[in-house]
PDB file of C-alpha atoms and ligand atoms in Angstrom:
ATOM      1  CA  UNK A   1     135.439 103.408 140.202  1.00  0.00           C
ATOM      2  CA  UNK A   2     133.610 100.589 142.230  1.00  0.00           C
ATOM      3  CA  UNK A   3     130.628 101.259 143.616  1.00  0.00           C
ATOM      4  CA  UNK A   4     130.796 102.161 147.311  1.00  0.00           C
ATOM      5  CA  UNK A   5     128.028 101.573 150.310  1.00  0.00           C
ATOM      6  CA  UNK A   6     128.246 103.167 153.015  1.00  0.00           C
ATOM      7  CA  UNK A   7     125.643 101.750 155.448  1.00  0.00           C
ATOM      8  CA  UNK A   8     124.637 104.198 158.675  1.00  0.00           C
ATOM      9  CA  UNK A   9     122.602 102.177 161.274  1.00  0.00           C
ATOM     10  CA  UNK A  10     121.460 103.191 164.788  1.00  0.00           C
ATOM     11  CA  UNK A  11     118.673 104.112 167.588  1.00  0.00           C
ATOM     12  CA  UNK A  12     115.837 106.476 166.331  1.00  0.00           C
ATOM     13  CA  UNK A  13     116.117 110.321 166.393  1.00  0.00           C
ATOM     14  CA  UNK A  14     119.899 109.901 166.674  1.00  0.00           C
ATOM     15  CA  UNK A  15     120.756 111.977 163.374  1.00  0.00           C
ATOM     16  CA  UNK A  16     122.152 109.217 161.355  1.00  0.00           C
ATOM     17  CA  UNK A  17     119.869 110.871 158.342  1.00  0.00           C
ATOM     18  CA  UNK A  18     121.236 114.799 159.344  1.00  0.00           C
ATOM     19  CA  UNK A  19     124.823 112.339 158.869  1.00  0.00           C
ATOM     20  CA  UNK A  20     124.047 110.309 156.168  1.00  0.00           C
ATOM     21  CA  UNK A  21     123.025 113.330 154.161  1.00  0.00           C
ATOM     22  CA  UNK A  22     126.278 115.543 154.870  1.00  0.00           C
ATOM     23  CA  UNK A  23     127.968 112.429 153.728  1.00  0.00           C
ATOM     24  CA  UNK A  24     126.252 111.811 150.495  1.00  0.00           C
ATOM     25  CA  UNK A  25     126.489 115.909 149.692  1.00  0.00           C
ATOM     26  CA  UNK A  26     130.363 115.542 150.200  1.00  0.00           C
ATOM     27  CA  UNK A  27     131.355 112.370 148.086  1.00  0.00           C
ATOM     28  CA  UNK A  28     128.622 113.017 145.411  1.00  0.00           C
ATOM     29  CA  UNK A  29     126.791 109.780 146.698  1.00  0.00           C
ATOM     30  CA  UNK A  30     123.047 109.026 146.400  1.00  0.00           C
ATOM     31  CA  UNK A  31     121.202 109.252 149.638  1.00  0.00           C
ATOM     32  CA  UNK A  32     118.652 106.645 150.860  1.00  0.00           C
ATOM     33  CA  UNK A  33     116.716 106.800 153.677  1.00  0.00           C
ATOM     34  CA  UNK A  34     115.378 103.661 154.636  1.00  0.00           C
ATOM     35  CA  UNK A  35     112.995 104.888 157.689  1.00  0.00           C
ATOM     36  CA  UNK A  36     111.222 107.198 155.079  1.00  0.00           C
ATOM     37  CA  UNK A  37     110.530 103.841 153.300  1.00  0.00           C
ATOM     38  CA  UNK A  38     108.709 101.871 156.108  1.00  0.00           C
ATOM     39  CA  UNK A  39     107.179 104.965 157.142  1.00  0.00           C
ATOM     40  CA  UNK A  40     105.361 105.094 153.639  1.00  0.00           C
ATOM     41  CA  UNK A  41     103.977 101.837 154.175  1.00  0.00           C
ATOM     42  CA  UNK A  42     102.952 102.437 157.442  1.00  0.00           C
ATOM     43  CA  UNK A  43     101.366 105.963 155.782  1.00  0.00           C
ATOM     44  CA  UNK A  44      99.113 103.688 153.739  1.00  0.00           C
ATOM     45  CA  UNK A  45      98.119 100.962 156.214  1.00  0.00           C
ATOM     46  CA  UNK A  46      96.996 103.905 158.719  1.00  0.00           C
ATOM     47  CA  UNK A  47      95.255 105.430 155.614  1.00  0.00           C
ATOM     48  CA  UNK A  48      93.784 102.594 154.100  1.00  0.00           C
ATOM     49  CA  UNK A  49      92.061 100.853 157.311  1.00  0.00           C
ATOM     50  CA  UNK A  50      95.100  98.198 157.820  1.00  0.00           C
ATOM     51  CA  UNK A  51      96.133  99.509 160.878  1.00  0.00           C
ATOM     52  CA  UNK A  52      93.383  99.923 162.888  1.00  0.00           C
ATOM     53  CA  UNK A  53      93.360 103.170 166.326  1.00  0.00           C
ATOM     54  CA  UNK A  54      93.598 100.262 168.644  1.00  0.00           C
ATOM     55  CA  UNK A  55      97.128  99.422 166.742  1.00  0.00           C
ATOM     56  CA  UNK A  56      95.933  96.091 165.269  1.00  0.00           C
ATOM     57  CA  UNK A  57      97.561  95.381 161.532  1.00  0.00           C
ATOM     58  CA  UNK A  58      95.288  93.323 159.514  1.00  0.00           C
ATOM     59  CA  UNK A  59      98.415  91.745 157.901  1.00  0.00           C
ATOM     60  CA  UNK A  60      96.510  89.576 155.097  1.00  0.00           C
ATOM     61  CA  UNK A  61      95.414  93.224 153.870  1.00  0.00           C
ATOM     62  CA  UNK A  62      98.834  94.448 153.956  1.00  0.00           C
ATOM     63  CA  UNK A  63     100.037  91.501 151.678  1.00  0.00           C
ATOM     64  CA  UNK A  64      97.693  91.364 149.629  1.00  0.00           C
ATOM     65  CA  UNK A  65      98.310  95.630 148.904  1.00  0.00           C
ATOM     66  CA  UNK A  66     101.940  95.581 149.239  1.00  0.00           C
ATOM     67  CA  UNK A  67     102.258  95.250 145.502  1.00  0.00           C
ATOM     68  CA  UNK A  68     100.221  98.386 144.990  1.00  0.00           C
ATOM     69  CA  UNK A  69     102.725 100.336 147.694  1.00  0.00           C
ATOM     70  CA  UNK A  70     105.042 101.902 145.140  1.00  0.00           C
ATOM     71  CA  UNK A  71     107.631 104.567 146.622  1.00  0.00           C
ATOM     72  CA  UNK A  72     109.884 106.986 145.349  1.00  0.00           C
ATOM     73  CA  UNK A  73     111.817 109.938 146.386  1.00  0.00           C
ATOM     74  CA  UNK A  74     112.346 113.331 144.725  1.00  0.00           C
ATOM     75  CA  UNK A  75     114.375 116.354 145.148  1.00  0.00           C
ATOM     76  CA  UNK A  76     112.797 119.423 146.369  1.00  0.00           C
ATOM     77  CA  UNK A  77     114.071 122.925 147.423  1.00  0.00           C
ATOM     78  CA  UNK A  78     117.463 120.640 147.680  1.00  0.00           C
ATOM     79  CA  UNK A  79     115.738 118.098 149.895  1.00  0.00           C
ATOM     80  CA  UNK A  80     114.931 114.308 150.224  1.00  0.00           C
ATOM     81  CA  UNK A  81     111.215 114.141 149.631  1.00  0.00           C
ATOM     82  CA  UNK A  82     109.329 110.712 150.081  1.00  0.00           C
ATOM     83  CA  UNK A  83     106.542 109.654 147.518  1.00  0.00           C
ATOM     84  CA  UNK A  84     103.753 107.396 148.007  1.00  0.00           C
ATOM     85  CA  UNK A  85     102.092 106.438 145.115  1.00  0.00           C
ATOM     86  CA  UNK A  86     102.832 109.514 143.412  1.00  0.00           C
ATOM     87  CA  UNK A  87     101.889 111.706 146.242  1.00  0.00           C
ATOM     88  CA  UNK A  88     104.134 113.636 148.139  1.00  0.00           C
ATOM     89  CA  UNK A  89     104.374 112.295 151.822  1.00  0.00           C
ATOM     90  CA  UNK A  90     107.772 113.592 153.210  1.00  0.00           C
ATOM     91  CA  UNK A  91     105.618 115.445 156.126  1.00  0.00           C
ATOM     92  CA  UNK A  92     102.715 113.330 156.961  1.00  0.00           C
ATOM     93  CA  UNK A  93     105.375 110.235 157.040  1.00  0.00           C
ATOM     94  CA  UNK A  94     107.252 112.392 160.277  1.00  0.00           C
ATOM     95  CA  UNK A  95     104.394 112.727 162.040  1.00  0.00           C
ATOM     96  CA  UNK A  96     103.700 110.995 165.518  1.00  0.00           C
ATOM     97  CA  UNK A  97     100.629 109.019 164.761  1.00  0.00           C
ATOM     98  CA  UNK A  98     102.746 107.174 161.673  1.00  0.00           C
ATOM     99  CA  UNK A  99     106.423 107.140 164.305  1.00  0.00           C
ATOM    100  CA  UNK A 100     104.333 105.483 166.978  1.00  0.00           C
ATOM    101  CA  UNK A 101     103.193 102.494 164.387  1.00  0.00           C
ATOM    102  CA  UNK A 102     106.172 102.544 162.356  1.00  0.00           C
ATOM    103  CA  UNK A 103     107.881  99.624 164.184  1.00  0.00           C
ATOM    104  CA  UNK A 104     105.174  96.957 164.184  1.00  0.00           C
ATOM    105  CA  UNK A 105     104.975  98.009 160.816  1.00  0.00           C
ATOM    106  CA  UNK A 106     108.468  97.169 160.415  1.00  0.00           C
ATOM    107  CA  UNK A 107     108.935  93.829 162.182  1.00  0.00           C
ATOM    108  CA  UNK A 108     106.297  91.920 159.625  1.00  0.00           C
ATOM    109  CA  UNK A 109     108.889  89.874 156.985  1.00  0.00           C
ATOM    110  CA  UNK A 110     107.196  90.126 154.200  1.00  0.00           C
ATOM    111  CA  UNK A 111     107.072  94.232 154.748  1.00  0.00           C
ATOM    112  CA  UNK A 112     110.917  93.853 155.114  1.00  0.00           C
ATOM    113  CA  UNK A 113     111.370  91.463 152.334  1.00  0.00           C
ATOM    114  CA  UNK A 114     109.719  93.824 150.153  1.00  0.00           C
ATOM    115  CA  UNK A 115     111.975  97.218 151.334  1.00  0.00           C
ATOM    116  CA  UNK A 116     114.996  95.155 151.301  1.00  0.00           C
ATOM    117  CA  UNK A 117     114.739  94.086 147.660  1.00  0.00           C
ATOM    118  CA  UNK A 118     113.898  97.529 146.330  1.00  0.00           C
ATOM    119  CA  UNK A 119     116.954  99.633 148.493  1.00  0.00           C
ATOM    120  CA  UNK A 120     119.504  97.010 146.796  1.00  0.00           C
ATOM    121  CA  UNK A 121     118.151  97.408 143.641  1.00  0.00           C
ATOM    122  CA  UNK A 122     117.737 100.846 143.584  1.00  0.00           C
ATOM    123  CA  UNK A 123     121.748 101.068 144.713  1.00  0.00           C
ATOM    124  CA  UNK A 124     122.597  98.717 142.315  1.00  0.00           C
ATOM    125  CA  UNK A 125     124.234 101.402 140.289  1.00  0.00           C
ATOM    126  CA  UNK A 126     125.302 104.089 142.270  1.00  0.00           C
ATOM    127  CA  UNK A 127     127.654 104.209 145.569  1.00  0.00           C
ATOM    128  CA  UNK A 128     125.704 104.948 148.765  1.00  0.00           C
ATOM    129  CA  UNK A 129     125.021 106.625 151.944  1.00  0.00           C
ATOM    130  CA  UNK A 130     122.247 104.256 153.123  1.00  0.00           C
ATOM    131  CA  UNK A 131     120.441 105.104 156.715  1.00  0.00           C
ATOM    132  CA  UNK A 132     118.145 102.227 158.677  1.00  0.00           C
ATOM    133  CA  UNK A 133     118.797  99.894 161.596  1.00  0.00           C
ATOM    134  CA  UNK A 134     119.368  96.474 159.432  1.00  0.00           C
ATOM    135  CA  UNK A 135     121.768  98.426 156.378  1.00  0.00           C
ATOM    136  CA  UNK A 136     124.992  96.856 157.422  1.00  0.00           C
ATOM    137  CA  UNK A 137     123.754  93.296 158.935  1.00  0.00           C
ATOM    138  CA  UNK A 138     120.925  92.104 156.284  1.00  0.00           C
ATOM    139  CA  UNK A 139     120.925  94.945 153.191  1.00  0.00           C
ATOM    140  CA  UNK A 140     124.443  95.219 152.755  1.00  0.00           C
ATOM    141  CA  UNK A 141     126.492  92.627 155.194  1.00  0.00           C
ATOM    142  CA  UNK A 142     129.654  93.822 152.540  1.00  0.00           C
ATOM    143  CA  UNK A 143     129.609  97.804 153.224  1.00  0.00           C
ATOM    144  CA  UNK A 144     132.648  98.993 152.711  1.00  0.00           C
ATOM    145  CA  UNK A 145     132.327 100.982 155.784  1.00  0.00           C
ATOM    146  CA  UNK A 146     129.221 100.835 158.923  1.00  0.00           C
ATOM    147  CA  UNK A 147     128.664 102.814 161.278  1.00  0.00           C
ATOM    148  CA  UNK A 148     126.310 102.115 164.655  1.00  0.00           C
ATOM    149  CA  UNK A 149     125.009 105.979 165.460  1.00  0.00           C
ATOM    150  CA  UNK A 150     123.967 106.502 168.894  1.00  0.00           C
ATOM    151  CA  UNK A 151     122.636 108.539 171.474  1.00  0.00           C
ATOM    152  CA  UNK A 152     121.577 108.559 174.727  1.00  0.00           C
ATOM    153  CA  UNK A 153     118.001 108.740 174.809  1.00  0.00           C
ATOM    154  CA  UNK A 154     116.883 112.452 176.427  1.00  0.00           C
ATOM    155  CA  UNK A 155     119.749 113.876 173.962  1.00  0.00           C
ATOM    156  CA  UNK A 156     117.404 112.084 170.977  1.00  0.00           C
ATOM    157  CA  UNK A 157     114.048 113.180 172.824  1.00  0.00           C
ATOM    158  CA  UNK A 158     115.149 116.518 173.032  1.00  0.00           C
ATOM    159  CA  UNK A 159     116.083 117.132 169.256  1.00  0.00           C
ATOM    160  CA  UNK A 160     112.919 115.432 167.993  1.00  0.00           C
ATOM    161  CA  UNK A 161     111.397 117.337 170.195  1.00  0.00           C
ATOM    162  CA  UNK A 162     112.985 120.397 168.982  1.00  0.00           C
ATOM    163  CA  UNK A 163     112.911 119.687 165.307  1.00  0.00           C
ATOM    164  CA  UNK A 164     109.091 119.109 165.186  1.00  0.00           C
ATOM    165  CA  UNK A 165     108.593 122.466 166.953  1.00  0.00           C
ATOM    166  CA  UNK A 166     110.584 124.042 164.405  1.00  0.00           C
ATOM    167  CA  UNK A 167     108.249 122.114 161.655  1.00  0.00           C
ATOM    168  CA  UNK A 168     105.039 123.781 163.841  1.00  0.00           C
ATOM    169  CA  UNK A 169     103.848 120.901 165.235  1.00  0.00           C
ATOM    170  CA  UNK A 170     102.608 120.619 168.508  1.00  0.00           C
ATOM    171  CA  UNK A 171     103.773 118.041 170.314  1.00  0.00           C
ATOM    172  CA  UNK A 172     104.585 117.056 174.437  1.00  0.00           C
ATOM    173  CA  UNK A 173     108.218 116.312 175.390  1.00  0.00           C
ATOM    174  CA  UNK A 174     107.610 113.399 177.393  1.00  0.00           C
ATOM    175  CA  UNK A 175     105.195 111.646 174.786  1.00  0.00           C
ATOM    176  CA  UNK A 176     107.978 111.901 172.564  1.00  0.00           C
ATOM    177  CA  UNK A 177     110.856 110.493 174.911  1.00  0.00           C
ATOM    178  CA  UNK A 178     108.331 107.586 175.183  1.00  0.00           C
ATOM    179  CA  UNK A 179     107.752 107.019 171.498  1.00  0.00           C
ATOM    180  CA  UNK A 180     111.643 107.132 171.197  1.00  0.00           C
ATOM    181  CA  UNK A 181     112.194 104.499 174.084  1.00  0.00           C
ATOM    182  CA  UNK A 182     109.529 102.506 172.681  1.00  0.00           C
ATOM    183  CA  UNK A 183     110.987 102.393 169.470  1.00  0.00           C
ATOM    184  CA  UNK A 184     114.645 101.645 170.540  1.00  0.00           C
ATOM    185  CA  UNK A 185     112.506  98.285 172.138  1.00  0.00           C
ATOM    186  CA  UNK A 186     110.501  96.860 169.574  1.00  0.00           C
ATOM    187  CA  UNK A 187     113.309  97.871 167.016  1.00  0.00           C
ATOM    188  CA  UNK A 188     115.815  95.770 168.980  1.00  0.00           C
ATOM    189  CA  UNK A 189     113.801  92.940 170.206  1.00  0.00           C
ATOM    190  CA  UNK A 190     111.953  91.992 166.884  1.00  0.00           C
ATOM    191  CA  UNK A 191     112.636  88.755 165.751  1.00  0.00           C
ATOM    192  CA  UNK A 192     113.000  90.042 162.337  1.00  0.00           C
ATOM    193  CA  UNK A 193     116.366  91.847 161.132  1.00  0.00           C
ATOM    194  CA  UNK A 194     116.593  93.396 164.831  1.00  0.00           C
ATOM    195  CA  UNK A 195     118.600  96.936 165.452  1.00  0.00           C
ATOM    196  CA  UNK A 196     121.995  95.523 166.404  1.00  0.00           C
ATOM    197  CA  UNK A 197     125.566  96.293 165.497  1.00  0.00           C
ATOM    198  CA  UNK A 198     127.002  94.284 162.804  1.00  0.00           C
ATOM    199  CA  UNK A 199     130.426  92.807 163.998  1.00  0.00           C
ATOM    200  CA  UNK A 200     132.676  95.190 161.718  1.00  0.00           C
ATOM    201  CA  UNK A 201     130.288  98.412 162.294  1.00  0.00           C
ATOM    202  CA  UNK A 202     131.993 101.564 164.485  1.00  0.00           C
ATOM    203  CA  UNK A 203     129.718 102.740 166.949  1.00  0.00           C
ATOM    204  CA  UNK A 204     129.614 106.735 166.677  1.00  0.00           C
ATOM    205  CA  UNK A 205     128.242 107.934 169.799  1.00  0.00           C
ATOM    206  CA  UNK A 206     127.296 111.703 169.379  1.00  0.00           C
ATOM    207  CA  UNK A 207     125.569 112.484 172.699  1.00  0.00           C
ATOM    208  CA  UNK A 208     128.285 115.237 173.263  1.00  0.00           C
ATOM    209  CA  UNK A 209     129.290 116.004 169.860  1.00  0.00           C
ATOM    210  CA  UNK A 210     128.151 118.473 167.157  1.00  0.00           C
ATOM    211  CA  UNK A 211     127.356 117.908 163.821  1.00  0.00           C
ATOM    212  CA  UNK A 212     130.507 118.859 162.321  1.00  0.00           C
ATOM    213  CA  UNK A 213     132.111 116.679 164.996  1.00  0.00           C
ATOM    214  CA  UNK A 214     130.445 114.103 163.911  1.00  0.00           C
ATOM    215  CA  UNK A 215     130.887 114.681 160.368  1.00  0.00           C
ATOM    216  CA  UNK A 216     134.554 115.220 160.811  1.00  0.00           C
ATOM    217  CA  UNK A 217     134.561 111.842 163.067  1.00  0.00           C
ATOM    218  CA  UNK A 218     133.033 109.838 160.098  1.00  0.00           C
ATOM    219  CA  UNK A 219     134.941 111.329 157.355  1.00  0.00           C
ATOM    220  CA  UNK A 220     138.210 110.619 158.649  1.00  0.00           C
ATOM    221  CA  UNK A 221     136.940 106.948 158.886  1.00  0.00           C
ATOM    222  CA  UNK A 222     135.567 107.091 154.915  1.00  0.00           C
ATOM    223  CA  UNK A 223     138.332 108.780 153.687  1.00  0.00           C
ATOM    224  CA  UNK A 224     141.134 106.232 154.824  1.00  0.00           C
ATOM    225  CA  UNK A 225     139.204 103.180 153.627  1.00  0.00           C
ATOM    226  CA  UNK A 226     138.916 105.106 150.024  1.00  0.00           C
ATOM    227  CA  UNK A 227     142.074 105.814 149.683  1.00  0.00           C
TER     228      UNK A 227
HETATM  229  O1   DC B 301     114.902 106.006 160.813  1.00  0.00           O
HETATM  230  P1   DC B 301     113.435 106.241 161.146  1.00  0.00           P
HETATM  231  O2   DC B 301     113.194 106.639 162.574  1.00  0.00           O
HETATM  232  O3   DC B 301     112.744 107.146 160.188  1.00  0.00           O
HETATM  233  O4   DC B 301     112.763 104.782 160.953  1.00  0.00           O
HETATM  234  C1   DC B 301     111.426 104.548 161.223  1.00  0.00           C
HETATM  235  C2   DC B 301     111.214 103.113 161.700  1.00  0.00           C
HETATM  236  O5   DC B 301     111.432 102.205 160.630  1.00  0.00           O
HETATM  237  C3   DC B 301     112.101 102.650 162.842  1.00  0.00           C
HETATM  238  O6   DC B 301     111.428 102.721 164.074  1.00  0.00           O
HETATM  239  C4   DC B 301     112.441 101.232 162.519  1.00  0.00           C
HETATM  240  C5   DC B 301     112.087 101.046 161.089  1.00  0.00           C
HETATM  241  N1   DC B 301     113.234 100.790 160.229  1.00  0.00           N
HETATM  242  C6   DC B 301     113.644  99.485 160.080  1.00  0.00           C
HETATM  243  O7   DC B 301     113.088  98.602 160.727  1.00  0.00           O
HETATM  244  N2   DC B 301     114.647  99.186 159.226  1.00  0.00           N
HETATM  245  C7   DC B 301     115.267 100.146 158.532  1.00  0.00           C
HETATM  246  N3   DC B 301     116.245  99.808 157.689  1.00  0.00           N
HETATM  247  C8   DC B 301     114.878 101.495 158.689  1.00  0.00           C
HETATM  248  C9   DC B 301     113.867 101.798 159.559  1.00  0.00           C
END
């Protein structure tokens, strides 16, 4: 059978990963979470001095270490867990101090350059459930099917919100509506692979719908495209 991609795109904290991964678990496709990825980097610029408290990026520092950035992703307890260099980072990489960075991170080209290259190669083999803002206008312009997630923005605060209480952090509601409306920004108007809709992509707005709404909404989509 022909390799499938499936590419999930949208606005942060909308569940497009909760999505992608119900997807993935249901067709017996690989999972890739594309966030997780610049989130690594932006892990090891915030450890390593290239991102400094005052937000300035020392980008000649984060070329010249980009080829000692290596990234992986394991299963653990049946979940997706991020590597960075070996080390497990799947809960430092969630964290606000690496979410409020993550997008100037993410709007350098060479940082992009980088991430693209290594999430086609490591789908070269495999059919896909990919999740990230650029999937289905730079990584994979030929999906077979796209999707543009959404959410209006206090519905995305609010399960953020919720989610990191679960994990035990402690964390203030409004900071984190901020942090999500300052992402949406940067993400969108970065000159750089911006967030936008690719032409073919459906826009899944799930503001008002559960997760097995919205699972049921995108499987009816896969399944008559596969057939
Ligand atoms: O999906 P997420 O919130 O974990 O992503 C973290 C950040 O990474 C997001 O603010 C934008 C950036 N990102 C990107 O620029 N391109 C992608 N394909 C995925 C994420």
């Amino acid at each position: 059978m022909k390799n499938i991609k499936i590419a999930l795109d949208g606005h942060s904290s909308c569940g497009k990963s909760t999505l992608a991964k119900q997807l993935a678990a249901h067709y017996g496709f690989l999972f890739i979470d594309t966030g997780a990825m610049y989130r690594a980097v932006t892990l090891y610029a915030l450890k390593n001095g290239i991102v400094s408290f005052d937000d300035k990026i020392d980008e000649d520092k984060l070329r010249e270490s980009m080829g000692k950035i290596e990234i992986a992703f394991k299963r653990v307890d049946n979940q997706n867990h991020t590597l960075l260099n070996g080390e497990d980072v799947e809960k430092e990489i969630r964290q606000l101090e690496v979410s409020k960075r993550v997008s100037k991170i993410s709007a350098i080209a060479f940082v992009r350059e980088k991430l693209v290259d290594f999430q086609r190669r490591i789908s070269e083999n495999s059919s896909v459930v990919m999740d990230g803002r650029d999937i289905g206008t730079v990584v994979f312009p030929n999906a077979e099917v796209k999707f543009f997630v959404t959410a209006n923005a206090d519905v995305r605060a609010e399960r953020r919100y919720k989610e990191l209480l679960e994990k035990g952090e402690k964390v203030d509601f409004e900071q984190i509506k901020q942090s999500v409306i300052t992402r949406d920004k940067l993400d969108s108007e970065r000159e750089v692979s911006p967030l936008r809709k690719a032409d073919d992509a459906i826009v899944l707005d799930n503001s008002f719908m559960t997760r097995e709404e919205q699972f049921e909404f995108a499987k009816n989509i896969i399944d008559k495209v596969l057939k």
